[in-house]
Short mmCIF file of C-alpha atoms in Angstrom, two decimals:
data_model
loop_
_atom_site.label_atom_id
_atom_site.label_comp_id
_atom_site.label_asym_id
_atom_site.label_seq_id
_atom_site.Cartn_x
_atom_site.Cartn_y
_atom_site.Cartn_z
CA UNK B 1078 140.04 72.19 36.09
CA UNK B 1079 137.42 73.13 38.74
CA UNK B 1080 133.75 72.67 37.67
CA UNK B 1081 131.30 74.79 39.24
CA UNK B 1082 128.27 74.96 37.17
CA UNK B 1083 126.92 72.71 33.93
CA UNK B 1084 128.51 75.69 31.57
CA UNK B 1085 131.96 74.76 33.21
CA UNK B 1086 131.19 71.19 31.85
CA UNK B 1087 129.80 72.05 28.46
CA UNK B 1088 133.05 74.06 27.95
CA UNK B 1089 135.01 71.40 29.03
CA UNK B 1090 133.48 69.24 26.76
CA UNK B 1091 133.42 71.56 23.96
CA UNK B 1092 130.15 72.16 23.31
CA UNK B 1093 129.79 75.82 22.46
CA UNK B 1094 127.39 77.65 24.32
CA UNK B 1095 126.07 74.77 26.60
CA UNK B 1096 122.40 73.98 27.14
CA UNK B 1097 120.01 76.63 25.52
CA UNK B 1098 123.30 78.14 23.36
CA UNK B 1099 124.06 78.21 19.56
CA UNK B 1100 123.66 74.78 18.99
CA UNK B 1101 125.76 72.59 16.11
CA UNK B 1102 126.74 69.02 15.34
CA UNK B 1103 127.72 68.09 19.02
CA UNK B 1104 125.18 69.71 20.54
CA UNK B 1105 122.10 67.93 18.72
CA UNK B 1106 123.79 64.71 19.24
CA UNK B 1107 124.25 65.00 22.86
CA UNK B 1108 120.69 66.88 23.18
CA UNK B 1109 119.27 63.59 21.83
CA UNK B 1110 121.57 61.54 24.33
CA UNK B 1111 120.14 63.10 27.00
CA UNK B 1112 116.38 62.93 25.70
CA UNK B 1113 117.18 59.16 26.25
CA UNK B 1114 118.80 58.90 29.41
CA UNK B 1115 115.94 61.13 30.55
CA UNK B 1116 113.38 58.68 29.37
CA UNK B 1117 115.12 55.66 30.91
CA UNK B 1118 114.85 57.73 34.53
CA UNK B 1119 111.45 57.74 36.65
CA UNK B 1120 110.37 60.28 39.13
CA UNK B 1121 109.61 57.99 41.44
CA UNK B 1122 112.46 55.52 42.00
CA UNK B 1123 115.53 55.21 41.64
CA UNK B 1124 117.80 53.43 39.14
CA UNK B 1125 121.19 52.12 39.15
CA UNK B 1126 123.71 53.83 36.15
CA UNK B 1127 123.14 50.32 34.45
CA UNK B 1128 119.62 49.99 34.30
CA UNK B 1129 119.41 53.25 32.65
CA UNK B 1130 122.07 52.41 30.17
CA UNK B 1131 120.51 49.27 29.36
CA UNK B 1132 117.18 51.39 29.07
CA UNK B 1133 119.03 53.94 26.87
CA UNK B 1134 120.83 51.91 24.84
CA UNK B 1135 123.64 53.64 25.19
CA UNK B 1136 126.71 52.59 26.70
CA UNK B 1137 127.49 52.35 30.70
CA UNK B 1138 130.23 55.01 30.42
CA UNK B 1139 128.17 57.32 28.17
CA UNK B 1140 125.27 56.99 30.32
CA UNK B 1141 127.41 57.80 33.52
CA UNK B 1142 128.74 60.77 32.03
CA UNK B 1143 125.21 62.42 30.52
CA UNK B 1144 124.05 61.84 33.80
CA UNK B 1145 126.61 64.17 35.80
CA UNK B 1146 125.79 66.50 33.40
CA UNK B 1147 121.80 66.06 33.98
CA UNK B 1148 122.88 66.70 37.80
CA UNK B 1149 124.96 69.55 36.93
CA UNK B 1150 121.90 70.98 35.14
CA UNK B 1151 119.71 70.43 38.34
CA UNK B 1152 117.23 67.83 36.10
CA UNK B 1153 118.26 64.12 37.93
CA UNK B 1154 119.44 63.63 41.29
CA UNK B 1155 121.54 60.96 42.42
CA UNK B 1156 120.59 58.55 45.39
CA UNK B 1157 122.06 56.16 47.28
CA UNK B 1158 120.51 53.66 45.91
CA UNK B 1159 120.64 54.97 42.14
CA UNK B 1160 119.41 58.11 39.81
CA UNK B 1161 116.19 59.57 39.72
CA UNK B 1162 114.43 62.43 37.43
CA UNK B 1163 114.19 65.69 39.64
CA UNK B 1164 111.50 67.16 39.89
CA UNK B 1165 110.70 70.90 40.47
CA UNK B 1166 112.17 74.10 38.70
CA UNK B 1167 115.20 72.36 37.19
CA UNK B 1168 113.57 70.00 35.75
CA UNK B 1169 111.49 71.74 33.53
CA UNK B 1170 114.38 73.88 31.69
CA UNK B 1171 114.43 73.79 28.40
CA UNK B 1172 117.79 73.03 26.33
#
């Protein structure tokens, strides 16, 4: 399947109505997921996927995956040298 946008993910994943959609079980779960990858980024440096999963507490693979959906969304970007938070109009989106 060809992914264009974060809704192309979402639907992959099976989260009904993606980020700011009907939300149920799934989608509070990953919502709070993200909440915590988000807080183990900074705006001004970056941080290698391991780091933040350590950060997160959540797992390496996990992690990896919440953040190509966080790029998807426009709200990290990823480096060469690692993530960072993004900052301007995507990142201040509410889910």
């Amino acid at each position: 399947m060809c992914i264009t946008s974060a809704a192309d993910a979402w639907e992959l994943l099976g989260i009904l109505g993606g980020p700011g959609g009907e939300p149920d079980a799934d989608h509070g779960e990953r919502i709070d997921e993200r909440t915590r990858v988000l807080d183990a980024l900074s705006g001004r440096r970056a941080r290698a996927t391991a780091e933040i999963a350590r950060l997160s507490g959540l797992s390496a693979a996990e992690t990896s995956s919440i953040l190509g959906l966080l790029d998807l969304d426009g709200r990290v970007e990823r480096l060469p040298d690692g993530w960072r938070r993004r900052s301007g109009p995507g990142a201040v989106r509410l889910w």
